[in-house]
């Protein structure tokens, strides 16, 4: 990408952004599908509360989310201390923390998209699969999951795009450490804070727009391809 | 083969059904829409849970409230053909067909893939997606998918209801052949008497969640008290016959039934094929001695079984001619002839009174 005239620092930020967002989506995808399935299919007391909790990142100031993560996953935080003691894993102030912050912030978008498509699955097909000898788990993996592929794809790409843009929670939780947690938005922020950074900032802006558009277009194209496949 | 006794309260709709079917053939679950037929079949499949009772199929308890037995649907070995085909849209016809087959242990399979595909005539469709199939083709694939699980019983919930007339005629013969070829008992839900007369050997009649009658078609259809359910304006009897010969010049076909020969207007059906005939009670006359020099072709010895006075201006006489037959006469005729149960008489049936729409090829 040197043809764009990017400096090594800027390149590092783009690479880190893609890396962090990718991991954020991969790790949160199974949990997102599980949460969506629970919300779409199960009836239990406290469902509204769970629904609200999962959607909180959409309405809270990102700084609040970042601060809560710091309290929980900081080196002296409840979970952070435990993770370090048990597995020697440090979350705070590393790229893993950035990925965690991104996945929490993008989680509601992922769950919404997947949940909608689960609600649209014809339960008669699942019943048919049961009578054909498939247990509930097999029905999920051979019928439900293939049918919600468009929703999962859309949700994953939306969450990926949202993660690329994640700023507030990240900077609060894992700070702005070049090469560690300085993702594209954070690098952009830094550039706007120093004199003479306008050109570099504009370059990163364009890259951010291109990446975001790319994710959304990819989502649309994949949905179309899937629909065509269904028609045989 | 199938023994069902169920109670279930859903909302304020009570289902209280009990029937057995010993035959290996097609048992029809017949009743108006909303009579609870689909609920019953869903309980047999394990998709709905009854409150009380038992379901035994193929010698196995699928459900028994006494012993708290309640097998999961996938453990019941029950094939289910739904009203809508419910094919998996993301799989090809071939993978749809083998979906259940692959989950059936090899030792328990009695149905061959190639045999089913040939019987249903779906060779050309195997690599297509369900979205590319017509309604009749979809339903044939759905039938194949269900039978390929080698089930101990096959459930069919109005499999023809969503099809137009031509498509119905396309699928119906396959269902008839299925039961025979694989000797699997079929429980067939329908509100269409036409379909049932074409297919079924036994019938279970349901009304408002209850089973009101069960038995062989010939026995039930001649019962005057069930006449309102069948939807026919008139009481009548069903005779199961085999085409014996055609008399082209005479314009008649001879049908063999348990009590003798019935002559009907000539049929376009090959000799040896099975035909069900409906004979309306009002076109059956009763004679004490065989009438001579008459145009009537069918004079059949009969025994009077039962005489029912309806509140109208007629009397229903149940006759035994080797199988049940109903005759509807006036009270005057009854007293003039002095008819009583047990009397030996003659049933007199004009050939032309058996018209189109009263014959079903099987």
Coordinates of C-alpha atoms in Angstrom, one line a residue:
Chain A
X1 CA 0.0 0.0 0.0
X2 CA 3.0 2.2 -0.3
X3 CA 1.5 3.6 -3.5
X4 CA -0.9 5.5 -1.2
X5 CA 2.1 7.1 0.4
X6 CA 1.4 5.6 3.8
X7 CA 4.0 5.9 6.4
X8 CA 5.0 2.7 8.3
X9 CA 3.0 4.0 11.3
X10 CA -0.1 4.4 9.3
X11 CA 0.3 1.0 7.6
X12 CA 0.7 -0.5 11.1
X13 CA -2.6 1.2 12.1
X14 CA -4.5 -0.2 9.1
X15 CA -3.1 -3.7 9.6
X16 CA -3.9 -3.6 13.3
X17 CA -7.4 -2.4 12.6
X18 CA -8.1 -5.3 10.2
X19 CA -6.5 -7.8 12.7
X20 CA -8.5 -6.5 15.7
X21 CA -11.8 -6.4 13.8
X22 CA -11.3 -9.8 12.3
X23 CA -10.7 -11.3 15.7
X24 CA -13.5 -9.4 17.3
X25 CA -16.0 -10.9 14.8
X26 CA -14.6 -14.4 14.8
X27 CA -14.7 -14.6 18.6
X28 CA -18.1 -13.0 19.0
X29 CA -19.8 -14.9 16.2
X30 CA -20.7 -18.1 18.1
X31 CA -21.9 -16.1 21.1
X32 CA -23.8 -13.8 18.9
X33 CA -25.6 -16.7 17.1
X34 CA -26.3 -18.4 20.5
X35 CA -27.7 -15.1 22.0
X36 CA -29.8 -14.5 18.9
X37 CA -31.2 -18.1 19.0
X38 CA -32.0 -17.7 22.7
X39 CA -33.8 -14.4 22.1
X40 CA -35.6 -15.7 19.0
X41 CA -36.7 -19.1 20.3
X42 CA -36.8 -19.3 24.1
X43 CA -39.4 -17.9 26.4
X44 CA -38.2 -17.2 29.9
X45 CA -38.5 -14.6 32.7
X46 CA -35.8 -12.0 32.3
X47 CA -35.7 -12.2 28.5
X48 CA -36.5 -8.4 28.2
X49 CA -33.7 -7.7 30.7
X50 CA -31.2 -9.8 28.7
X51 CA -32.4 -8.2 25.5
X52 CA -31.8 -4.7 27.0
X53 CA -28.4 -5.7 28.4
X54 CA -27.2 -6.9 25.0
X55 CA -28.4 -3.7 23.3
X56 CA -26.9 -1.4 25.9
X57 CA -23.7 -0.7 23.9
X58 CA -25.9 0.9 21.3
X59 CA -27.1 3.6 23.6
X60 CA -24.4 4.0 26.2
X61 CA -21.6 6.5 25.8
X62 CA -18.7 4.3 24.5
X63 CA -16.6 5.7 27.3
X64 CA -18.9 4.0 29.8
X65 CA -18.4 0.6 28.1
X66 CA -14.6 1.1 27.9
X67 CA -14.5 2.1 31.6
X68 CA -16.6 -0.9 32.6
X69 CA -14.3 -3.2 30.6
X70 CA -11.3 -1.6 32.3
X71 CA -12.9 -2.2 35.7
X72 CA -13.6 -5.9 34.9
X73 CA -10.7 -6.8 32.7
X74 CA -8.0 -4.5 34.0
X75 CA -5.0 -6.2 35.5
X76 CA -6.5 -5.8 39.0
X77 CA -10.1 -6.2 37.7
X78 CA -12.2 -9.2 38.7
X79 CA -11.9 -11.1 35.5
X80 CA -8.6 -9.6 34.4
X81 CA -6.8 -10.8 37.5
X82 CA -8.3 -14.3 37.2
X83 CA -7.4 -14.6 33.5
X84 CA -3.8 -13.6 34.3
X85 CA -3.6 -16.0 37.2
X86 CA -5.1 -19.0 35.4
X87 CA -3.8 -18.6 31.8
X88 CA -1.3 -15.8 32.0
X89 CA -3.4 -13.7 29.6
X90 CA -3.3 -10.0 29.8
X91 CA -6.2 -8.2 28.1
X92 CA -5.8 -4.6 29.2
X93 CA -3.6 -2.3 27.0
X94 CA -3.1 -5.1 24.4
X95 CA -4.6 -5.7 20.9
X96 CA -6.7 -8.5 22.6
X97 CA -8.4 -5.7 24.7
X98 CA -9.0 -3.7 21.6
X99 CA -10.7 -6.7 20.0
X100 CA -12.8 -7.3 23.1
X101 CA -13.9 -3.6 23.2
X102 CA -14.8 -3.9 19.5
X103 CA -16.8 -7.1 19.8
X104 CA -18.8 -5.7 22.8
X105 CA -19.6 -2.5 20.9
X106 CA -20.6 -4.4 17.7
X107 CA -22.4 -7.3 19.5
X108 CA -25.9 -5.7 19.3
X109 CA -25.6 -5.3 15.5
X110 CA -24.6 -8.9 15.1
X111 CA -27.3 -10.3 17.3
X112 CA -30.0 -8.2 15.7
X113 CA -29.2 -9.4 12.2
X114 CA -28.9 -13.0 13.2
X115 CA -32.0 -12.9 15.4
X116 CA -34.1 -11.5 12.6
X117 CA -33.1 -14.3 10.2
X118 CA -33.7 -17.0 12.8
X119 CA -37.2 -15.6 13.4
X120 CA -37.8 -15.9 9.6
X121 CA -36.8 -19.6 9.5
X122 CA -39.8 -21.8 8.7
X123 CA -40.1 -23.9 11.8
X124 CA -42.0 -26.4 9.8
X125 CA -38.7 -27.3 8.1
X126 CA -37.2 -28.0 11.5
X127 CA -40.2 -30.1 12.4
X128 CA -39.8 -32.0 9.2
X129 CA -36.1 -32.6 9.9
X130 CA -37.0 -34.0 13.4
X131 CA -39.5 -36.5 11.8
X132 CA -36.7 -37.6 9.4
X133 CA -34.6 -38.7 12.4
X134 CA -32.5 -35.6 13.2
X135 CA -32.0 -34.6 16.8
X136 CA -32.3 -30.9 17.9
X137 CA -28.5 -30.2 17.5
X138 CA -28.3 -31.9 14.1
X139 CA -31.4 -29.9 13.0
X140 CA -29.7 -26.7 14.1
X141 CA -26.5 -27.4 12.1
X142 CA -28.1 -29.0 9.0
X143 CA -31.2 -26.9 8.6
X144 CA -31.4 -23.8 10.8
X145 CA -27.8 -22.6 10.3
X146 CA -27.7 -23.0 6.5
X147 CA -30.9 -21.1 6.3
X148 CA -29.7 -18.2 8.3
X149 CA -26.4 -17.9 6.4
X150 CA -27.5 -14.6 4.8
X151 CA -28.3 -13.1 8.2
X152 CA -25.1 -14.3 9.8
X153 CA -23.1 -13.0 6.9
X154 CA -24.8 -9.6 7.0
X155 CA -24.4 -9.5 10.8
X156 CA -20.7 -10.5 10.7
X157 CA -19.8 -7.9 8.0
X158 CA -21.8 -5.2 9.8
X159 CA -20.0 -6.0 13.1
X160 CA -16.7 -6.0 11.2
X161 CA -17.4 -2.6 9.8
X162 CA -18.5 -1.3 13.2
X163 CA -15.3 -2.7 14.7
X164 CA -13.2 -0.9 12.1
X165 CA -14.6 2.3 13.4
X166 CA -14.6 1.6 17.1
X167 CA -13.0 4.5 19.0
X168 CA -14.4 5.5 22.4
X169 CA -14.4 2.2 24.2
X170 CA -11.1 1.2 22.8
X171 CA -9.2 4.3 23.8
X172 CA -10.7 4.2 27.3
X173 CA -10.0 0.5 27.8
X174 CA -6.7 -0.1 26.1
X175 CA -5.4 3.4 25.5
X176 CA -3.7 4.6 22.3
X177 CA -0.4 2.6 22.1
X178 CA 1.3 2.7 18.7
X179 CA 1.7 -0.9 17.4
X180 CA -0.3 -2.4 20.2
X181 CA -3.7 -0.7 20.3
X182 CA -3.5 2.2 17.9
X183 CA -6.1 1.2 15.4
X184 CA -7.0 3.3 12.3
X185 CA -9.5 5.6 14.1
X186 CA -7.0 6.1 17.0
X187 CA -4.2 6.9 14.6
X188 CA -6.4 9.3 12.8
X189 CA -7.3 11.0 16.1
X190 CA -3.6 11.3 16.9
X191 CA -2.9 12.9 13.5
X192 CA -5.6 15.5 14.0
X193 CA -4.0 16.4 17.3
X194 CA -0.6 17.3 15.9
X195 CA 0.3 20.2 13.6
X196 CA 0.9 19.2 9.9
X197 CA -1.0 15.9 10.1
X198 CA -3.8 17.0 7.8
X199 CA -2.6 15.1 4.7
X200 CA -2.0 11.9 6.6
X201 CA -5.4 12.3 8.3
X202 CA -7.1 12.6 4.9
X203 CA -5.3 9.5 3.6
X204 CA -6.6 7.5 6.6
X205 CA -10.1 9.0 6.2
X206 CA -10.2 7.7 2.6
X207 CA -9.0 4.3 3.7
X208 CA -11.6 4.2 6.4
X209 CA -14.4 5.0 3.9
X210 CA -13.1 2.4 1.5
X211 CA -12.9 -0.3 4.1
X212 CA -16.4 0.5 5.4
X213 CA -17.9 0.6 1.9
X214 CA -16.1 -2.6 1.0
X215 CA -17.6 -4.5 3.9
X216 CA -21.1 -3.3 3.1
X217 CA -20.9 -4.0 -0.6
X218 CA -19.4 -7.5 0.2
X219 CA -22.4 -8.1 2.5
X220 CA -24.8 -7.2 -0.3
X221 CA -23.1 -9.3 -2.9
X222 CA -22.9 -12.4 -0.7
X223 CA -26.6 -12.1 0.1
X224 CA -27.4 -11.9 -3.7
X225 CA -25.2 -14.9 -4.4
X226 CA -26.9 -16.9 -1.7
X227 CA -30.4 -16.0 -2.9
X228 CA -29.4 -17.1 -6.5
X229 CA -28.1 -20.4 -5.1
X230 CA -31.4 -21.1 -3.4
X231 CA -33.2 -20.7 -6.7
X232 CA -31.0 -23.5 -8.0
Chain B
X1 CA -50.4 -51.9 13.5
X2 CA -51.6 -48.6 15.0
X3 CA -53.4 -48.1 18.3
X4 CA -54.1 -44.5 19.3
X5 CA -56.0 -43.3 22.4
X6 CA -55.5 -39.7 23.2
X7 CA -56.9 -36.8 25.3
X8 CA -55.6 -33.3 24.9
X9 CA -56.9 -29.9 25.9
X10 CA -55.5 -27.1 23.8
X11 CA -57.0 -23.8 24.7
X12 CA -60.6 -24.8 25.0
X13 CA -60.5 -27.4 22.2
X14 CA -60.7 -30.9 23.5
X15 CA -59.4 -33.7 21.5
X16 CA -60.6 -37.1 22.7
X17 CA -59.7 -39.7 20.1
X18 CA -59.4 -43.4 20.1
X19 CA -58.9 -45.7 17.1
X20 CA -57.1 -48.8 16.0
X21 CA -56.1 -49.9 12.6
X22 CA -55.1 -53.5 12.1
X23 CA -54.7 -53.3 8.3
X24 CA -51.4 -52.7 6.6
X25 CA -53.1 -50.5 4.0
X26 CA -54.3 -46.9 4.0
X27 CA -56.3 -45.7 7.0
X28 CA -58.0 -42.4 6.3
X29 CA -58.5 -39.9 9.1
X30 CA -61.6 -38.1 7.8
X31 CA -63.4 -35.0 9.0
X32 CA -64.1 -31.4 8.3
X33 CA -61.4 -28.8 8.6
X34 CA -60.9 -28.0 12.3
X35 CA -62.0 -31.5 13.4
X36 CA -58.6 -32.1 15.0
X37 CA -57.2 -34.4 12.3
X38 CA -53.8 -32.6 12.0
X39 CA -53.4 -32.4 15.8
X40 CA -53.9 -36.2 16.0
X41 CA -51.3 -36.8 13.3
X42 CA -48.9 -34.4 14.9
X43 CA -49.2 -36.2 18.2
X44 CA -48.5 -39.5 16.5
X45 CA -45.3 -37.9 15.0
X46 CA -44.3 -36.4 18.3
X47 CA -44.6 -32.8 17.2
X48 CA -47.5 -32.2 19.7
X49 CA -47.7 -33.6 23.2
X50 CA -51.1 -35.1 24.3
X51 CA -52.1 -34.8 28.0
X52 CA -53.1 -38.4 28.4
X53 CA -53.3 -41.7 26.5
X54 CA -51.1 -43.9 24.4
X55 CA -49.8 -44.3 20.9
X56 CA -48.6 -47.7 19.7
X57 CA -47.2 -48.0 16.2
X58 CA -45.5 -51.1 14.7
X59 CA -45.6 -52.8 18.1
X60 CA -43.7 -49.9 19.9
X61 CA -45.0 -47.5 22.5
X62 CA -44.4 -44.0 21.1
X63 CA -46.3 -42.3 23.9
X64 CA -47.8 -43.6 27.1
X65 CA -48.8 -41.3 29.8
X66 CA -49.0 -44.2 32.3
X67 CA -45.3 -45.1 32.0
X68 CA -44.3 -41.5 31.1
X69 CA -43.1 -42.7 27.7
X70 CA -42.7 -39.9 25.2
X71 CA -40.3 -40.6 22.4
X72 CA -38.7 -37.7 20.7
X73 CA -39.9 -37.2 17.0
X74 CA -36.5 -38.4 15.7
X75 CA -36.8 -41.6 17.7
X76 CA -40.3 -42.6 16.5
X77 CA -39.4 -43.9 13.0
X78 CA -42.5 -42.3 11.6
X79 CA -42.5 -40.9 8.1
X80 CA -44.4 -37.6 7.7
X81 CA -45.6 -36.0 4.5
X82 CA -46.9 -32.5 5.2
X83 CA -49.5 -30.5 3.4
X84 CA -46.8 -28.2 2.1
X85 CA -43.9 -30.3 0.9
X86 CA -41.5 -28.7 3.4
X87 CA -38.4 -29.5 1.3
X88 CA -35.1 -28.1 2.5
X89 CA -34.5 -25.2 0.1
X90 CA -30.7 -25.2 0.6
X91 CA -30.4 -28.9 -0.4
X92 CA -30.7 -30.5 -3.8
X93 CA -33.6 -32.9 -4.5
X94 CA -31.1 -35.8 -4.0
X95 CA -29.8 -34.6 -0.6
X96 CA -33.4 -33.9 0.4
X97 CA -34.3 -37.5 -0.4
X98 CA -31.3 -39.0 1.5
X99 CA -31.5 -36.6 4.5
X100 CA -33.5 -39.1 6.6
X101 CA -32.2 -42.2 4.9
X102 CA -28.7 -41.5 6.0
X103 CA -29.9 -41.2 9.6
X104 CA -31.6 -44.6 9.5
X105 CA -29.3 -47.5 10.5
X106 CA -28.5 -49.7 7.5
X107 CA -29.9 -52.8 9.3
X108 CA -33.3 -51.1 9.6
X109 CA -33.6 -49.9 6.0
X110 CA -36.1 -51.7 3.9
X111 CA -36.5 -49.1 1.2
X112 CA -34.1 -48.7 -1.7
X113 CA -33.2 -45.3 -3.0
X114 CA -33.3 -46.3 -6.7
X115 CA -36.6 -48.1 -6.2
X116 CA -38.3 -45.0 -4.7
X117 CA -36.9 -42.7 -7.3
X118 CA -38.2 -45.0 -10.1
X119 CA -41.6 -45.4 -8.4
X120 CA -42.1 -41.7 -8.0
X121 CA -40.7 -40.9 -11.4
X122 CA -38.3 -38.2 -10.1
X123 CA -35.0 -39.4 -11.8
X124 CA -34.8 -36.2 -13.8
X125 CA -35.2 -33.9 -10.8
X126 CA -32.4 -35.3 -8.6
X127 CA -29.9 -32.5 -9.2
X128 CA -32.4 -29.6 -9.0
X129 CA -33.1 -27.3 -6.1
X130 CA -36.7 -27.5 -4.7
X131 CA -37.4 -23.9 -5.8
X132 CA -37.3 -25.2 -9.4
X133 CA -39.9 -27.9 -8.9
X134 CA -43.7 -27.7 -9.6
X135 CA -46.1 -28.3 -6.8
X136 CA -46.8 -31.9 -7.8
X137 CA -43.0 -32.7 -8.2
X138 CA -42.3 -31.1 -4.8
X139 CA -44.9 -33.3 -3.1
X140 CA -43.6 -36.4 -4.9
X141 CA -40.1 -35.6 -3.6
X142 CA -41.5 -35.1 -0.1
X143 CA -43.2 -38.5 -0.2
X144 CA -39.9 -40.1 -1.3
X145 CA -38.0 -38.3 1.4
X146 CA -40.4 -39.7 4.1
X147 CA -40.6 -43.3 2.8
X148 CA -36.8 -43.4 2.4
X149 CA -36.4 -43.3 6.2
X150 CA -37.9 -46.8 6.2
X151 CA -40.6 -45.8 8.6
X152 CA -42.8 -48.2 10.6
X153 CA -45.8 -46.0 9.7
X154 CA -46.3 -43.2 7.1
X155 CA -48.3 -40.2 8.1
X156 CA -49.8 -38.0 5.4
X157 CA -51.5 -34.7 6.2
X158 CA -53.6 -33.7 3.2
X159 CA -50.7 -34.1 0.9
X160 CA -52.9 -33.2 -2.1
X161 CA -54.7 -30.2 -0.6
X162 CA -52.4 -27.6 -2.0
X163 CA -52.4 -29.0 -5.5
X164 CA -54.8 -28.3 -8.4
X165 CA -56.8 -31.0 -10.0
X166 CA -54.3 -32.1 -12.6
X167 CA -51.5 -32.2 -10.0
X168 CA -53.7 -34.3 -7.7
X169 CA -54.2 -36.8 -10.4
X170 CA -50.4 -36.8 -10.9
X171 CA -49.6 -37.6 -7.3
X172 CA -52.5 -39.8 -6.2
X173 CA -51.5 -43.1 -8.0
X174 CA -48.0 -42.9 -6.4
X175 CA -49.5 -42.8 -2.9
X176 CA -51.7 -45.8 -3.8
X177 CA -48.7 -47.8 -5.1
X178 CA -46.5 -46.8 -2.2
X179 CA -48.5 -48.6 0.5
X180 CA -48.6 -51.8 -1.6
X181 CA -45.1 -51.8 -2.8
X182 CA -43.4 -51.3 0.6
X183 CA -46.3 -52.7 2.7
X184 CA -46.0 -49.8 5.1
X185 CA -49.2 -48.8 6.9
X186 CA -50.3 -45.2 5.9
X187 CA -52.4 -42.9 8.1
X188 CA -53.9 -40.4 5.6
X189 CA -55.6 -37.2 6.7
X190 CA -58.1 -35.8 4.4
X191 CA -61.4 -33.9 4.2
X192 CA -62.0 -35.1 0.7
X193 CA -64.1 -38.2 0.4
X194 CA -63.0 -38.5 -3.3
X195 CA -59.4 -39.0 -2.2
X196 CA -60.3 -41.5 0.5
X197 CA -62.5 -43.6 -1.7
X198 CA -59.6 -43.8 -4.2
X199 CA -57.0 -44.7 -1.6
X200 CA -58.2 -45.9 1.8
X201 CA -59.1 -49.4 3.1
X202 CA -60.2 -48.2 6.5
X203 CA -61.6 -44.9 7.7
X204 CA -61.7 -43.1 11.0
X205 CA -64.3 -40.4 11.1
X206 CA -63.6 -37.3 13.3
X207 CA -65.9 -34.6 14.4
X208 CA -65.1 -31.7 16.7
X209 CA -62.0 -33.4 18.2
X210 CA -63.7 -36.8 18.7
X211 CA -63.5 -40.0 16.7
X212 CA -67.1 -40.8 16.0
X213 CA -66.7 -43.9 13.9
X214 CA -64.0 -46.2 12.7
X215 CA -64.0 -49.3 10.4
X216 CA -63.9 -50.5 6.9
X217 CA -65.1 -48.0 4.3
X218 CA -67.8 -50.3 3.0
X219 CA -69.2 -50.7 6.5
X220 CA -69.1 -47.1 7.5
X221 CA -70.4 -45.5 4.3
X222 CA -73.7 -47.4 4.3
X223 CA -74.5 -46.1 7.8
X224 CA -77.4 -43.6 7.7
X225 CA -76.2 -41.9 10.9
X226 CA -72.9 -40.9 9.3
X227 CA -74.5 -39.5 6.2
X228 CA -74.3 -35.9 7.3
X229 CA -70.6 -36.2 7.7
X230 CA -69.8 -37.6 4.3
X231 CA -71.3 -34.5 2.7
X232 CA -73.4 -36.5 0.2
X233 CA -77.0 -35.4 -0.2
X234 CA -78.2 -39.0 0.0
X235 CA -77.4 -42.1 1.9
X236 CA -75.6 -44.7 0.0
X237 CA -73.2 -47.7 0.1
X238 CA -69.7 -48.3 -1.2
X239 CA -68.9 -51.6 -3.0
X240 CA -65.3 -52.6 -3.6
X241 CA -65.2 -54.5 -6.8
X242 CA -62.9 -55.9 -9.5
X243 CA -63.6 -55.4 -13.2
X244 CA -64.5 -58.9 -14.6
X245 CA -65.5 -58.3 -18.1
X246 CA -66.8 -55.7 -20.6
X247 CA -69.8 -56.2 -22.8
X248 CA -69.2 -53.6 -25.5
X249 CA -72.3 -54.2 -27.5
X250 CA -74.5 -54.3 -24.4
X251 CA -72.8 -51.2 -23.1
X252 CA -72.1 -52.6 -19.7
X253 CA -69.2 -53.7 -17.6
X254 CA -69.4 -56.5 -15.1
X255 CA -67.9 -55.9 -11.7
X256 CA -67.2 -58.7 -9.3
X257 CA -67.9 -58.0 -5.6
X258 CA -68.1 -60.3 -2.5
X259 CA -71.8 -61.1 -3.1
X260 CA -71.8 -61.6 -6.9
X261 CA -71.8 -59.5 -10.0
X262 CA -72.8 -55.8 -10.5
X263 CA -73.5 -54.6 -14.0
X264 CA -72.7 -50.9 -14.6
X265 CA -72.5 -48.6 -17.7
X266 CA -69.4 -49.5 -19.6
X267 CA -66.1 -48.4 -17.9
X268 CA -62.9 -47.3 -19.5
X269 CA -60.9 -49.5 -17.1
X270 CA -58.9 -52.6 -17.8
X271 CA -60.1 -56.0 -16.7
X272 CA -58.7 -57.0 -13.3
X273 CA -58.4 -53.5 -11.9
X274 CA -60.1 -52.5 -8.6
X275 CA -63.0 -50.1 -8.7
X276 CA -65.1 -48.7 -5.9
X277 CA -68.7 -48.0 -6.7
X278 CA -71.1 -45.9 -4.7
X279 CA -74.7 -47.0 -4.9
X280 CA -77.3 -44.4 -3.6
X281 CA -79.9 -45.8 -1.2
X282 CA -82.8 -44.3 -3.2
X283 CA -81.8 -46.1 -6.4
X284 CA -82.1 -49.5 -4.7
X285 CA -85.5 -51.2 -4.7
X286 CA -86.5 -54.3 -2.8
X287 CA -88.5 -57.2 -4.2
X288 CA -89.8 -60.3 -2.5
X289 CA -89.2 -62.5 -5.6
X290 CA -86.9 -61.8 -8.5
X291 CA -88.7 -59.6 -11.0
X292 CA -89.1 -61.1 -14.4
X293 CA -89.2 -59.5 -17.8
X294 CA -87.6 -56.3 -16.5
X295 CA -85.0 -53.8 -17.8
X296 CA -83.2 -53.9 -14.5
X297 CA -79.8 -55.7 -14.9
X298 CA -79.0 -56.2 -11.2
X299 CA -81.1 -58.5 -9.1
X300 CA -79.1 -59.5 -6.1
X301 CA -80.2 -61.9 -3.3
X302 CA -80.1 -60.0 0.0
X303 CA -80.9 -60.4 3.7
X304 CA -82.5 -57.5 5.6
X305 CA -80.2 -56.6 8.5
X306 CA -81.8 -53.5 10.0
X307 CA -84.8 -51.2 9.4
X308 CA -84.4 -47.6 10.5
X309 CA -87.4 -45.2 10.3
X310 CA -86.2 -41.7 9.8
X311 CA -88.3 -38.8 10.9
X312 CA -88.9 -38.0 7.2
X313 CA -91.2 -39.8 4.8
X314 CA -88.9 -42.7 4.2
X315 CA -87.4 -45.8 5.7
X316 CA -83.7 -46.9 5.5
X317 CA -83.2 -50.6 5.1
X318 CA -79.8 -52.0 5.6
X319 CA -79.2 -55.1 3.4
X320 CA -76.5 -57.7 3.4
X321 CA -75.6 -58.8 -0.1
X322 CA -72.2 -60.2 0.9
X323 CA -71.3 -56.7 1.8
X324 CA -73.5 -53.9 3.2
X325 CA -76.0 -52.1 0.9
X326 CA -78.5 -49.4 1.8
X327 CA -82.0 -49.1 0.4
X328 CA -84.3 -46.2 1.0
X329 CA -88.1 -46.9 0.6
X330 CA -91.4 -45.4 1.6
X331 CA -93.2 -46.5 4.8
X332 CA -96.1 -47.7 2.5
X333 CA -93.7 -50.1 0.7
X334 CA -92.5 -51.3 4.0
X335 CA -95.9 -52.3 5.3
X336 CA -97.1 -53.6 1.9
X337 CA -94.2 -56.0 1.6
X338 CA -94.2 -56.7 5.3
X339 CA -90.4 -56.3 5.6
X340 CA -88.7 -57.5 8.7
X341 CA -85.1 -57.9 9.8
X342 CA -83.8 -61.4 8.8
X343 CA -86.1 -61.7 5.7
X344 CA -84.6 -63.0 2.5
X345 CA -85.3 -60.5 -0.3
X346 CA -83.8 -59.2 -3.6
X347 CA -82.0 -55.9 -4.1
X348 CA -82.9 -54.4 -7.4
X349 CA -80.5 -51.9 -8.9
X350 CA -80.7 -50.2 -12.3
X351 CA -77.3 -50.2 -14.0
X352 CA -77.7 -46.6 -15.2
X353 CA -78.2 -45.4 -11.6
X354 CA -74.5 -45.9 -11.2
X355 CA -73.2 -42.8 -12.9
X356 CA -69.9 -40.9 -13.3
X357 CA -68.6 -39.5 -10.0
X358 CA -69.7 -42.7 -8.3
X359 CA -66.8 -44.7 -9.4
X360 CA -63.2 -44.7 -8.1
X361 CA -60.3 -46.5 -9.7
X362 CA -57.9 -47.9 -7.1

